[in-house]
PDB file of C-alpha atoms in Angstrom:
ATOM      1  CA  MET A   1     -16.039   6.878  81.941  1.00 50.00           C
ATOM      2  CA  SER A   2     -17.416  10.720  82.032  1.00 49.00           C
ATOM      3  CA  PHE A   3     -19.675  12.495  79.484  1.00 45.00           C
ATOM      4  CA  GLY A   4     -17.319  13.996  77.944  1.00 50.00           C
ATOM      5  CA  THR A   5     -14.939  11.332  77.640  1.00 58.00           C
ATOM      6  CA  MET A   6     -17.447   9.648  76.153  1.00 51.00           C
ATOM      7  CA  ASP A   7     -17.944  12.307  73.518  1.00 52.00           C
ATOM      8  CA  VAL A   8     -14.565  12.416  73.148  1.00 51.00           C
ATOM      9  CA  TYR A   9     -14.259   8.733  72.317  1.00 49.00           C
ATOM     10  CA  LEU A  10     -17.272   8.891  70.009  1.00 48.00           C
ATOM     11  CA  ASN A  11     -15.679  11.317  67.333  1.00 59.00           C
ATOM     12  CA  GLU A  12     -12.460   9.795  66.910  1.00 62.00           C
ATOM     13  CA  ILE A  13     -14.735   6.438  66.221  1.00 53.00           C
ATOM     14  CA  GLU A  14     -16.946   8.167  63.588  1.00 56.00           C
ATOM     15  CA  ASN A  15     -13.806  10.098  62.235  1.00 57.00           C
ATOM     16  CA  ASN A  16     -11.685   6.526  62.199  1.00 57.00           C
ATOM     17  CA  LEU A  17     -15.375   5.706  60.089  1.00 53.00           C
ATOM     18  CA  GLN A  18     -15.246   8.093  58.058  1.00 56.00           C
ATOM     19  CA  SER A  19     -11.366   7.727  57.138  1.00 55.00           C
ATOM     20  CA  ILE A  20     -11.390   4.199  56.185  1.00 50.00           C
ATOM     21  CA  LEU A  21     -14.621   5.281  54.154  1.00 51.00           C
ATOM     22  CA  TYR A  22     -13.389   7.309  52.185  1.00 52.00           C
ATOM     23  CA  ASN A  23      -9.755   5.436  51.074  1.00 54.00           C
ATOM     24  CA  LYS A  24     -12.044   2.513  50.554  1.00 55.00           C
ATOM     25  CA  GLU A  25     -13.983   4.800  48.062  1.00 58.00           C
ATOM     26  CA  GLU A  26     -10.420   6.571  46.727  1.00 60.00           C
ATOM     27  CA  ASP A  27      -9.072   2.885  46.737  1.00 61.00           C
ATOM     28  CA  GLN A  28     -11.939   1.603  44.463  1.00 69.00           C
ATOM     29  CA  GLU A  29     -11.641   4.848  42.013  1.00 73.00           C
ATOM     30  CA  ASN A  30      -7.894   4.345  41.980  1.00 78.00           C
ATOM     31  CA  GLU A  31      -8.966   0.831  40.881  1.00 85.00           C
ATOM     32  CA  THR A  32     -11.219   2.182  38.345  1.00 86.00           C
ATOM     33  CA  TRP A  33      -8.952   4.437  36.580  1.00 88.00           C
ATOM     34  CA  LYS A  34      -6.320   1.652  36.831  1.00 89.00           C
ATOM     35  CA  MET A  35      -8.699  -0.700  34.821  1.00 90.00           C
ATOM     36  CA  TYR A  36      -9.990   2.001  33.252  1.00 90.00           C
ATOM     37  CA  MET A  37      -6.479   2.922  31.739  1.00 90.00           C
ATOM     38  CA  GLU A  38      -5.500  -0.939  30.979  1.00 92.00           C
ATOM     39  CA  ARG A  39      -8.534  -1.100  28.462  1.00 92.00           C
ATOM     40  CA  LYS A  40      -8.156   1.899  27.089  1.00 91.00           C
ATOM     41  CA  ASN A  41      -4.564   0.880  25.589  1.00 92.00           C
ATOM     42  CA  ILE A  42      -5.869  -2.261  24.625  1.00 94.00           C
ATOM     43  CA  VAL A  43      -7.753  -0.638  22.284  1.00 94.00           C
ATOM     44  CA  LEU A  44      -4.645   2.278  21.911  1.00 94.00           C
ATOM     45  CA  GLU A  45      -1.806  -0.994  21.159  1.00 94.00           C
ATOM     46  CA  PHE A  46      -4.370  -2.579  18.686  1.00 94.00           C
ATOM     47  CA  LEU A  47      -5.027   0.939  17.039  1.00 94.00           C
ATOM     48  CA  HIS A  48      -1.190   1.318  16.857  1.00 93.00           C
ATOM     49  CA  SER A  49       0.030  -2.399  15.513  1.00 92.00           C
ATOM     50  CA  ASP A  50      -2.510  -4.660  14.096  1.00 91.00           C
ATOM     51  CA  LEU A  51      -4.550  -1.450  13.112  1.00 93.00           C
ATOM     52  CA  SER A  52      -2.768   1.401  12.151  1.00 94.00           C
ATOM     53  CA  LEU A  53      -3.159   3.774   9.260  1.00 94.00           C
ATOM     54  CA  HIS A  54      -0.033   3.102   7.434  1.00 95.00           C
ATOM     55  CA  LEU A  55      -1.244  -0.931   7.237  1.00 95.00           C
ATOM     56  CA  LEU A  56      -4.769   0.061   6.211  1.00 96.00           C
ATOM     57  CA  LYS A  57      -2.865   2.050   3.185  1.00 96.00           C
ATOM     58  CA  ARG A  58      -0.148  -0.548   1.871  1.00 95.00           C
ATOM     59  CA  HIS A  59      -2.966  -3.373   2.378  1.00 96.00           C
ATOM     60  CA  HIS A  60      -4.990  -0.750   0.037  1.00 96.00           C
ATOM     61  CA  LYS A  61      -1.780  -0.851  -2.170  1.00 95.00           C
ATOM     62  CA  ARG A  62      -1.756  -4.488  -2.879  1.00 94.00           C
ATOM     63  CA  ILE A  63      -4.933  -4.891  -3.358  1.00 95.00           C
ATOM     64  CA  GLU A  64      -4.377  -2.096  -6.213  1.00 95.00           C
ATOM     65  CA  LEU A  65      -1.944  -3.878  -7.499  1.00 93.00           C
ATOM     66  CA  LEU A  66      -3.940  -7.083  -7.248  1.00 93.00           C
ATOM     67  CA  LYS A  67      -6.198  -5.781  -9.937  1.00 94.00           C
ATOM     68  CA  LYS A  68      -3.343  -5.226 -12.080  1.00 94.00           C
ATOM     69  CA  CYS A  69      -2.239  -8.925 -12.143  1.00 93.00           C
ATOM     70  CA  SER A  70      -2.293 -11.539 -14.114  1.00 93.00           C
ATOM     71  CA  TYR A  71      -4.257 -15.097 -13.270  1.00 93.00           C
ATOM     72  CA  TYR A  72      -3.642 -18.184 -14.207  1.00 91.00           C
ATOM     73  CA  ILE A  73      -4.836 -21.920 -14.047  1.00 86.00           C
ATOM     74  CA  GLU A  74      -1.593 -23.877 -12.483  1.00 81.00           C
ATOM     75  CA  ILE A  75      -1.877 -27.934 -12.731  1.00 76.00           C
ATOM     76  CA  LEU A  76       0.406 -29.255  -9.436  1.00 70.00           C
ATOM     77  CA  PRO A  77       1.127 -32.808  -8.350  1.00 67.00           C
ATOM     78  CA  LYS A  78      -0.375 -32.497  -5.262  1.00 61.00           C
ATOM     79  CA  HIS A  79       3.144 -33.315  -3.493  1.00 56.00           C
ATOM     80  CA  LEU A  80       3.945 -30.082  -4.738  1.00 51.00           C
ATOM     81  CA  ALA A  81       3.244 -26.357  -3.202  1.00 50.00           C
ATOM     82  CA  LEU A  82       2.432 -23.224  -4.709  1.00 48.00           C
ATOM     83  CA  GLY A  83       5.263 -22.144  -6.461  1.00 49.00           C
ATOM     84  CA  ASP A  84       7.743 -24.431  -5.724  1.00 49.00           C
ATOM     85  CA  GLN A  85       9.482 -24.504  -9.668  1.00 46.00           C
ATOM     86  CA  ASN A  86      10.344 -28.142  -9.484  1.00 48.00           C
ATOM     87  CA  HIS A  87       6.501 -28.291 -11.493  1.00 46.00           C
ATOM     88  CA  LEU A  88       8.018 -26.515 -14.051  1.00 46.00           C
ATOM     89  CA  MET A  89       9.981 -30.008 -15.324  1.00 41.00           C
ATOM     90  CA  LEU A  90       6.651 -32.040 -15.787  1.00 50.00           C
ATOM     91  CA  PRO A  91       6.411 -33.851 -18.797  1.00 43.00           C
ATOM     92  CA  THR A  92       3.555 -32.074 -21.292  1.00 56.00           C
ATOM     93  CA  THR A  93       1.886 -35.233 -21.347  1.00 55.00           C
ATOM     94  CA  MET A  94       0.007 -33.706 -18.159  1.00 63.00           C
ATOM     95  CA  PHE A  95      -1.606 -31.488 -20.259  1.00 66.00           C
ATOM     96  CA  GLN A  96      -2.490 -33.664 -22.607  1.00 68.00           C
ATOM     97  CA  LEU A  97      -4.201 -35.932 -19.779  1.00 69.00           C
ATOM     98  CA  VAL A  98      -6.576 -32.874 -18.895  1.00 73.00           C
ATOM     99  CA  ASP A  99      -9.926 -33.362 -20.635  1.00 75.00           C
ATOM    100  CA  PRO A 100     -10.043 -30.104 -22.778  1.00 80.00           C
ATOM    101  CA  TRP A 101     -13.772 -28.960 -22.327  1.00 83.00           C
ATOM    102  CA  ARG A 102     -13.431 -29.601 -18.536  1.00 80.00           C
ATOM    103  CA  PHE A 103     -10.389 -28.096 -18.414  1.00 82.00           C
ATOM    104  CA  GLN A 104     -12.186 -24.771 -20.184  1.00 86.00           C
ATOM    105  CA  ARG A 105     -15.066 -25.159 -17.567  1.00 85.00           C
ATOM    106  CA  MET A 106     -12.429 -24.619 -15.154  1.00 85.00           C
ATOM    107  CA  LYS A 107     -11.088 -21.653 -16.759  1.00 87.00           C
ATOM    108  CA  LYS A 108     -14.534 -20.210 -16.495  1.00 89.00           C
ATOM    109  CA  LEU A 109     -14.859 -21.031 -12.930  1.00 87.00           C
ATOM    110  CA  GLY A 110     -11.235 -19.991 -12.103  1.00 87.00           C
ATOM    111  CA  THR A 111     -12.159 -16.356 -13.878  1.00 91.00           C
ATOM    112  CA  VAL A 112     -14.946 -16.373 -11.248  1.00 90.00           C
ATOM    113  CA  GLN A 113     -13.805 -16.921  -8.507  1.00 89.00           C
ATOM    114  CA  THR A 114     -10.755 -14.505  -8.878  1.00 91.00           C
ATOM    115  CA  LYS A 115     -13.109 -12.087  -9.547  1.00 92.00           C
ATOM    116  CA  ILE A 116     -15.009 -12.763  -6.059  1.00 92.00           C
ATOM    117  CA  GLN A 117     -12.343 -12.768  -4.441  1.00 91.00           C
ATOM    118  CA  LEU A 118     -11.174  -9.478  -5.427  1.00 93.00           C
ATOM    119  CA  LEU A 119     -14.391  -7.917  -4.202  1.00 94.00           C
ATOM    120  CA  LEU A 120     -14.073  -9.463  -1.191  1.00 94.00           C
ATOM    121  CA  LEU A 121     -10.928  -8.038  -0.402  1.00 95.00           C
ATOM    122  CA  THR A 122     -12.054  -5.052  -1.158  1.00 96.00           C
ATOM    123  CA  ASP A 123     -14.986  -5.171   0.906  1.00 97.00           C
ATOM    124  CA  LEU A 124     -13.292  -6.437   3.714  1.00 96.00           C
ATOM    125  CA  LEU A 125     -11.029  -3.897   3.610  1.00 97.00           C
ATOM    126  CA  GLU A 126     -13.289  -1.054   3.971  1.00 97.00           C
ATOM    127  CA  GLN A 127     -14.458  -2.760   7.124  1.00 97.00           C
ATOM    128  CA  LEU A 128     -11.847  -2.708   8.490  1.00 97.00           C
ATOM    129  CA  GLU A 129     -11.791   0.478   8.005  1.00 97.00           C
ATOM    130  CA  GLN A 130     -15.323   1.577   9.460  1.00 96.00           C
ATOM    131  CA  GLY A 131     -13.959  -0.389  12.305  1.00 96.00           C
ATOM    132  CA  ARG A 132     -10.949   1.448  12.468  1.00 95.00           C
ATOM    133  CA  GLU A 133     -13.348   4.372  12.887  1.00 96.00           C
ATOM    134  CA  GLU A 134     -15.423   2.674  15.295  1.00 95.00           C
ATOM    135  CA  LEU A 135     -12.609   2.614  17.788  1.00 95.00           C
ATOM    136  CA  VAL A 136     -11.385   5.811  17.338  1.00 94.00           C
ATOM    137  CA  HIS A 137     -15.144   7.028  18.228  1.00 93.00           C
ATOM    138  CA  PHE A 138     -15.435   5.230  21.209  1.00 92.00           C
ATOM    139  CA  LEU A 139     -11.627   6.556  22.474  1.00 91.00           C
ATOM    140  CA  GLU A 140     -12.644  10.516  21.434  1.00 91.00           C
ATOM    141  CA  THR A 141     -16.283  10.782  22.540  1.00 92.00           C
ATOM    142  CA  TYR A 142     -16.717   7.738  25.557  1.00 90.00           C
ATOM    143  CA  ASP A 143     -15.886   9.316  29.336  1.00 90.00           C
ATOM    144  CA  MET A 144     -14.322   6.684  31.750  1.00 89.00           C
ATOM    145  CA  VAL A 145     -17.879   5.511  33.195  1.00 90.00           C
ATOM    146  CA  THR A 146     -19.212   5.244  29.422  1.00 93.00           C
ATOM    147  CA  PHE A 147     -16.277   3.228  28.093  1.00 91.00           C
ATOM    148  CA  LEU A 148     -16.334   0.872  31.237  1.00 92.00           C
ATOM    149  CA  ALA A 149     -20.207   0.253  30.802  1.00 92.00           C
ATOM    150  CA  ARG A 150     -19.906  -0.206  27.198  1.00 93.00           C
ATOM    151  CA  TRP A 151     -16.291  -2.537  27.148  1.00 93.00           C
ATOM    152  CA  ASP A 152     -18.151  -5.879  26.484  1.00 94.00           C
ATOM    153  CA  LEU A 153     -19.301  -4.377  22.887  1.00 93.00           C
ATOM    154  CA  VAL A 154     -15.726  -3.026  22.542  1.00 94.00           C
ATOM    155  CA  LYS A 155     -14.301  -6.188  23.151  1.00 94.00           C
ATOM    156  CA  GLN A 156     -16.622  -7.811  20.814  1.00 95.00           C
ATOM    157  CA  LYS A 157     -15.526  -5.441  17.999  1.00 95.00           C
ATOM    158  CA  LEU A 158     -11.932  -6.096  18.825  1.00 96.00           C
ATOM    159  CA  SER A 159     -12.367  -9.008  18.245  1.00 96.00           C
ATOM    160  CA  ASN A 160     -14.529  -9.119  15.204  1.00 96.00           C
ATOM    161  CA  LEU A 161     -12.049  -7.015  13.473  1.00 96.00           C
ATOM    162  CA  SER A 162      -9.255  -9.071  14.640  1.00 95.00           C
ATOM    163  CA  GLU A 163     -11.187 -12.058  12.912  1.00 95.00           C
ATOM    164  CA  LEU A 164     -11.831  -9.769   9.290  1.00 96.00           C
ATOM    165  CA  MET A 165      -7.757  -8.954   9.656  1.00 95.00           C
ATOM    166  CA  ASP A 166      -7.577 -12.952   9.498  1.00 94.00           C
ATOM    167  CA  ASN A 167      -9.370 -13.597   6.767  1.00 93.00           C
ATOM    168  CA  PHE A 168      -8.363 -10.778   4.522  1.00 94.00           C
ATOM    169  CA  LEU A 169      -4.744 -11.720   5.345  1.00 93.00           C
ATOM    170  CA  ALA A 170      -5.652 -15.128   4.085  1.00 89.00           C
ATOM    171  CA  MET A 171      -7.407 -14.375   0.530  1.00 88.00           C
ATOM    172  CA  LEU A 172      -4.562 -11.582  -0.156  1.00 86.00           C
ATOM    173  CA  VAL A 173      -2.790 -14.760  -2.004  1.00 79.00           C
ATOM    174  CA  PRO A 174      -4.588 -16.835  -4.388  1.00 71.00           C
ATOM    175  CA  GLY A 175      -5.427 -20.328  -3.638  1.00 67.00           C
ATOM    176  CA  ARG A 176      -6.571 -23.569  -4.302  1.00 65.00           C
ATOM    177  CA  LEU A 177      -9.183 -23.727  -7.362  1.00 64.00           C
ATOM    178  CA  TYR A 178     -12.130 -26.403  -5.842  1.00 58.00           C
ATOM    179  CA  VAL A 179     -12.716 -29.066  -8.191  1.00 55.00           C
ATOM    180  CA  LYS A 180     -16.355 -30.917  -8.247  1.00 50.00           C
ATOM    181  CA  HIS A 181     -15.238 -32.930 -10.897  1.00 49.00           C
ATOM    182  CA  ARG A 182     -12.187 -35.292 -12.233  1.00 57.00           C
ATOM    183  CA  LEU A 183     -10.039 -33.318 -14.782  1.00 60.00           C
ATOM    184  CA  VAL A 184      -8.266 -35.871 -16.748  1.00 58.00           C
ATOM    185  CA  SER A 185     -10.647 -38.475 -18.784  1.00 58.00           C
ATOM    186  CA  ASP A 186     -10.670 -42.685 -18.723  1.00 56.00           C
ATOM    187  CA  VAL A 187      -7.318 -43.338 -19.687  1.00 54.00           C
ATOM    188  CA  GLY A 188      -7.572 -46.658 -19.317  1.00 53.00           C
ATOM    189  CA  ALA A 189      -4.756 -48.681 -17.977  1.00 44.00           C
ATOM    190  CA  THR A 190      -2.599 -45.537 -17.842  1.00 55.00           C
ATOM    191  CA  LYS A 191      -2.425 -44.356 -14.130  1.00 58.00           C
ATOM    192  CA  ILE A 192      -4.575 -41.065 -13.204  1.00 57.00           C
ATOM    193  CA  PRO A 193      -1.811 -38.753 -11.909  1.00 60.00           C
ATOM    194  CA  HIS A 194      -2.755 -37.125  -8.829  1.00 67.00           C
ATOM    195  CA  ILE A 195      -3.116 -33.532  -9.629  1.00 68.00           C
ATOM    196  CA  ARG A 196      -4.418 -30.748  -8.134  1.00 71.00           C
ATOM    197  CA  LEU A 197      -5.411 -26.753  -9.413  1.00 77.00           C
ATOM    198  CA  VAL A 198      -4.187 -23.713  -8.150  1.00 80.00           C
ATOM    199  CA  LEU A 199      -4.692 -20.088  -9.367  1.00 84.00           C
ATOM    200  CA  SER A 200      -1.086 -18.254  -9.855  1.00 86.00           C
ATOM    201  CA  THR A 201      -0.651 -14.597 -10.003  1.00 89.00           C
ATOM    202  CA  LYS A 202       1.704 -12.544 -12.205  1.00 90.00           C
ATOM    203  CA  MET A 203       2.899  -9.167 -11.151  1.00 91.00           C
ATOM    204  CA  PRO A 204       1.423  -6.490 -13.679  1.00 93.00           C
ATOM    205  CA  VAL A 205       3.467  -5.155 -17.030  1.00 93.00           C
ATOM    206  CA  MET A 206       4.325  -1.915 -16.849  1.00 94.00           C
ATOM    207  CA  PHE A 207       6.004   0.945 -19.278  1.00 96.00           C
ATOM    208  CA  ASP A 208       9.044   2.554 -18.121  1.00 96.00           C
ATOM    209  CA  ARG A 209       8.223   6.072 -18.532  1.00 95.00           C
ATOM    210  CA  LYS A 210      12.058   7.376 -18.592  1.00 95.00           C
ATOM    211  CA  GLU A 211      13.284   4.897 -20.390  1.00 95.00           C
ATOM    212  CA  SER A 212      10.679   4.827 -23.035  1.00 97.00           C
ATOM    213  CA  VAL A 213      11.125   7.825 -25.510  1.00 96.00           C
ATOM    214  CA  ALA A 214       9.828   9.414 -28.604  1.00 96.00           C
ATOM    215  CA  HIS A 215      12.201  10.375 -31.749  1.00 95.00           C
ATOM    216  CA  GLU A 216      10.890  11.873 -34.933  1.00 93.00           C
ATOM    217  CA  ASP A 217       9.392   9.099 -36.804  1.00 94.00           C
ATOM    218  CA  TRP A 218      10.126   6.320 -34.463  1.00 95.00           C
ATOM    219  CA  VAL A 219       9.802   5.594 -30.464  1.00 97.00           C
ATOM    220  CA  SER A 220      11.654   3.147 -28.500  1.00 97.00           C
ATOM    221  CA  LEU A 221       9.565   1.344 -26.135  1.00 97.00           C
ATOM    222  CA  LYS A 222      10.749  -0.438 -22.569  1.00 96.00           C
ATOM    223  CA  TRP A 223       8.370  -1.780 -19.725  1.00 95.00           C
ATOM    224  CA  PHE A 224       8.999  -3.846 -16.548  1.00 92.00           C
ATOM    225  CA  ILE A 225       7.546  -6.649 -14.471  1.00 89.00           C
ATOM    226  CA  THR A 226       7.696  -5.394 -10.856  1.00 78.00           C
ATOM    227  CA  SER A 227       9.049  -9.304  -9.395  1.00 73.00           C
ATOM    228  CA  GLN A 228      11.587 -10.731 -11.508  1.00 60.00           C
ATOM    229  CA  GLN A 229      10.230 -13.861 -13.543  1.00 58.00           C
ATOM    230  CA  SER A 230      11.811 -16.951 -13.971  1.00 55.00           C
ATOM    231  CA  GLN A 231      10.792 -17.399 -17.793  1.00 69.00           C
ATOM    232  CA  PRO A 232      10.924 -15.288 -20.710  1.00 78.00           C
ATOM    233  CA  GLU A 233       7.502 -14.344 -21.856  1.00 88.00           C
ATOM    234  CA  GLN A 234       6.049 -12.615 -24.734  1.00 93.00           C
ATOM    235  CA  TYR A 235       4.039  -9.713 -24.633  1.00 95.00           C
ATOM    236  CA  GLU A 236       1.671  -7.577 -26.885  1.00 96.00           C
ATOM    237  CA  LEU A 237       2.328  -4.384 -27.790  1.00 97.00           C
ATOM    238  CA  ARG A 238      -0.519  -1.628 -29.383  1.00 97.00           C
ATOM    239  CA  PHE A 239      -0.021   1.151 -31.177  1.00 97.00           C
ATOM    240  CA  LYS A 240      -2.664   4.414 -32.211  1.00 97.00           C
ATOM    241  CA  LEU A 241      -1.954   7.450 -33.259  1.00 96.00           C
ATOM    242  CA  LEU A 242      -4.271  10.381 -32.064  1.00 95.00           C
ATOM    243  CA  GLU A 243      -6.650  12.170 -33.753  1.00 92.00           C
ATOM    244  CA  PRO A 244      -5.715  10.888 -37.152  1.00 93.00           C
ATOM    245  CA  ARG A 245      -6.288  14.156 -39.427  1.00 92.00           C
ATOM    246  CA  THR A 246      -7.012  12.270 -43.149  1.00 93.00           C
ATOM    247  CA  GLN A 247      -8.111   9.019 -44.053  1.00 92.00           C
ATOM    248  CA  GLN A 248      -4.593   7.336 -44.663  1.00 92.00           C
ATOM    249  CA  GLU A 249      -3.137   8.765 -41.031  1.00 93.00           C
ATOM    250  CA  ARG A 250      -5.891   6.230 -39.815  1.00 92.00           C
ATOM    251  CA  ILE A 251      -4.185   3.022 -40.774  1.00 92.00           C
ATOM    252  CA  GLN A 252      -1.480   4.318 -38.074  1.00 94.00           C
ATOM    253  CA  CYS A 253      -2.632   1.495 -35.659  1.00 95.00           C
ATOM    254  CA  GLY A 254      -1.264  -1.853 -35.032  1.00 95.00           C
ATOM    255  CA  ILE A 255      -0.336  -5.313 -32.869  1.00 96.00           C
ATOM    256  CA  MET A 256       2.941  -6.397 -32.430  1.00 95.00           C
ATOM    257  CA  PRO A 257       3.786  -9.572 -30.589  1.00 96.00           C
ATOM    258  CA  VAL A 258       6.868  -8.855 -28.985  1.00 95.00           C
ATOM    259  CA  THR A 259       9.080 -12.179 -27.117  1.00 93.00           C
ATOM    260  CA  SER A 260      11.335  -9.028 -25.651  1.00 91.00           C
ATOM    261  CA  ASN A 261      11.047  -6.285 -22.424  1.00 92.00           C
ATOM    262  CA  MET A 262      11.836  -3.744 -25.258  1.00 94.00           C
ATOM    263  CA  CYS A 263      10.525  -2.602 -28.726  1.00 95.00           C
ATOM    264  CA  GLU A 264      11.523   0.105 -31.513  1.00 96.00           C
ATOM    265  CA  ILE A 265       8.282   1.158 -34.155  1.00 96.00           C
ATOM    266  CA  GLN A 266       9.063   2.735 -36.920  1.00 95.00           C
ATOM    267  CA  ASN A 267       7.858   5.284 -39.621  1.00 94.00           C
ATOM    268  CA  LEU A 268       5.923   7.176 -37.139  1.00 95.00           C
ATOM    269  CA  LEU A 269       4.273  10.639 -38.342  1.00 95.00           C
ATOM    270  CA  SER A 270       6.545  13.554 -36.625  1.00 94.00           C
ATOM    271  CA  ASP A 271       5.483  16.282 -34.117  1.00 95.00           C
ATOM    272  CA  ARG A 272       2.209  13.603 -33.302  1.00 96.00           C
ATOM    273  CA  SER A 273       0.936  12.121 -30.627  1.00 97.00           C
ATOM    274  CA  TYR A 274       0.521   8.209 -30.017  1.00 97.00           C
ATOM    275  CA  ARG A 275      -0.769   6.066 -27.681  1.00 97.00           C
ATOM    276  CA  PHE A 276       0.721   2.688 -26.517  1.00 98.00           C
ATOM    277  CA  THR A 277      -0.551  -0.178 -24.432  1.00 97.00           C
ATOM    278  CA  VAL A 278       1.657  -3.304 -23.148  1.00 96.00           C
ATOM    279  CA  LYS A 279       0.062  -6.433 -21.652  1.00 95.00           C
ATOM    280  CA  ARG A 280       1.483 -10.306 -21.370  1.00 93.00           C
ATOM    281  CA  ALA A 281       0.158 -12.545 -24.686  1.00 93.00           C
ATOM    282  CA  GLU A 282      -2.563 -14.600 -24.101  1.00 91.00           C
ATOM    283  CA  THR A 283      -1.612 -18.421 -23.392  1.00 89.00           C
ATOM    284  CA  TYR A 284      -3.789 -21.283 -22.915  1.00 87.00           C
ATOM    285  CA  THR A 285      -3.985 -21.035 -18.923  1.00 88.00           C
ATOM    286  CA  LEU A 286      -5.308 -17.576 -18.108  1.00 93.00           C
ATOM    287  CA  VAL A 287      -8.281 -16.462 -16.748  1.00 92.00           C
ATOM    288  CA  TYR A 288      -8.702 -13.738 -15.757  1.00 93.00           C
ATOM    289  CA  GLU A 289      -6.652 -10.295 -16.989  1.00 93.00           C
ATOM    290  CA  GLN A 290      -8.686  -6.922 -16.800  1.00 91.00           C
ATOM    291  CA  TRP A 291      -5.598  -4.220 -16.729  1.00 92.00           C
ATOM    292  CA  CYS A 292      -2.639  -3.474 -19.345  1.00 94.00           C
ATOM    293  CA  ASP A 293      -0.917  -0.031 -19.098  1.00 96.00           C
ATOM    294  CA  THR A 294      -0.557   2.632 -21.063  1.00 97.00           C
ATOM    295  CA  ILE A 295       1.257   5.390 -22.314  1.00 97.00           C
ATOM    296  CA  THR A 296       1.444   7.818 -24.440  1.00 97.00           C
ATOM    297  CA  LEU A 297       4.180   9.803 -26.704  1.00 97.00           C
ATOM    298  CA  GLU A 298       4.545  12.653 -28.562  1.00 96.00           C
ATOM    299  CA  THR A 299       7.024  12.312 -31.585  1.00 96.00           C
ATOM    300  CA  LYS A 300       9.437  15.423 -32.508  1.00 94.00           C
ATOM    301  CA  PRO A 301       9.060  17.772 -35.567  1.00 92.00           C
ATOM    302  CA  TYR A 302      11.961  17.777 -37.856  1.00 84.00           C
ATOM    303  CA  PRO A 303      14.366  20.130 -37.494  1.00 81.00           C
ATOM    304  CA  ASP A 304      13.336  21.855 -40.204  1.00 69.00           C
ATOM    305  CA  GLU A 305       9.733  21.522 -39.673  1.00 56.00           C
ATOM    306  CA  GLY A 306      10.451  23.759 -36.344  1.00 51.00           C
ATOM    307  CA  MET A 307      12.174  26.137 -38.165  1.00 46.00           C
ATOM    308  CA  GLU A 308       9.156  27.212 -40.939  1.00 48.00           C
ATOM    309  CA  SER A 309       6.980  27.462 -37.441  1.00 45.00           C
ATOM    310  CA  THR A 310       9.030  29.642 -36.215  1.00 41.00           C
ATOM    311  CA  MET A 311       9.681  31.497 -39.417  1.00 37.00           C
ATOM    312  CA  CYS A 312       5.555  32.357 -39.701  1.00 37.00           C
ATOM    313  CA  GLU A 313       4.845  33.146 -36.870  1.00 43.00           C
ATOM    314  CA  PRO A 314       4.013  37.058 -37.009  1.00 36.00           C
TER     315      PRO A 314
END
C-alpha cells in the first residue's frame, strides 16, 4: 500500500471515529433530555392533580367551614360506624350508664382535641401551599443540569408533600375520641356494654339573607343549615338594638328559644338598626362551637314619618 493510499485510509478511520463519537454524544444528550422531560412532567402532573391551586382553594374553604361547625360527642356501640343512623334508636339508658363526672372530663378532652385538629389542619394546608410554591420555583429557575443534579431532593419533596396531603385528608373528618379511663361505672351484675366515643360534626346555622326582612316595627327571620339534618333542632336567637338613644331603648334586646328555622320578632322601633345572631341551643353533648351567624337589619320608617321628614327639608 502506497503512502497516499495509507493516508486516505487513516483519514477515513479518523472521520468514522469522530462520527461515532459525535453520534454517541448526541444519543447521550437525547437520553439526558428525555430523562429531564420525564421527570419534569412528573412534577407538573403532581402540581396539576394532587396539589392544584383549585384543590388547595377548595380545602381552604373546607377549613373555614369546619371552623364554623358545631362539634359533639357521640356514644356508639363498637359495632356501629360513625354516621350510622341506627344509633338513634339506642335506649336512653346508654347515657344513664355513663359516669357524669367522667363524661364531663371527656367533653373537655373533646374540646381540646377539636381545637388541636383545626389548628393542625390550618398548619398542614400552609405547608402544602408552601411546598407547591417551592416546586414551582424549581421548575422556573432550575436548568436541565441543575434539575437532574437535584432530582433526589425534588423526589423527596414530592414524597413529603404526598404524605402531608394524606395526613391532611385523614384529619378533615373528626374521628374517634381517645379514652384512657372507663366511662361506665361499676353497675353490679349488669352487663357493661361495649361503647366508644366519637366526635361528630354539624354544619353551621346561617341566616337566609334573601328571606330575612325588616318591616316598620317587626322583622321576619329565616335561617338554614347547609346539609340536611335528620332531626329537628332547637336554636337560640338573640337580638339587640344598635345605638340606643335613651335608657328605655336599652331594653330593646333579648334571647329567644326557637324550635323551627324561622321566627318573627314584634314591637321593634321603626327606622332603627338591629343586630340578630342565631346558633344551635347548647346540649349536653356539645364540646365546641365558636361561631354564630350575625345579620344586621334596619326597620322601615312609618309612612307618616317619611312625609314629616320630607316636609322638614329646606
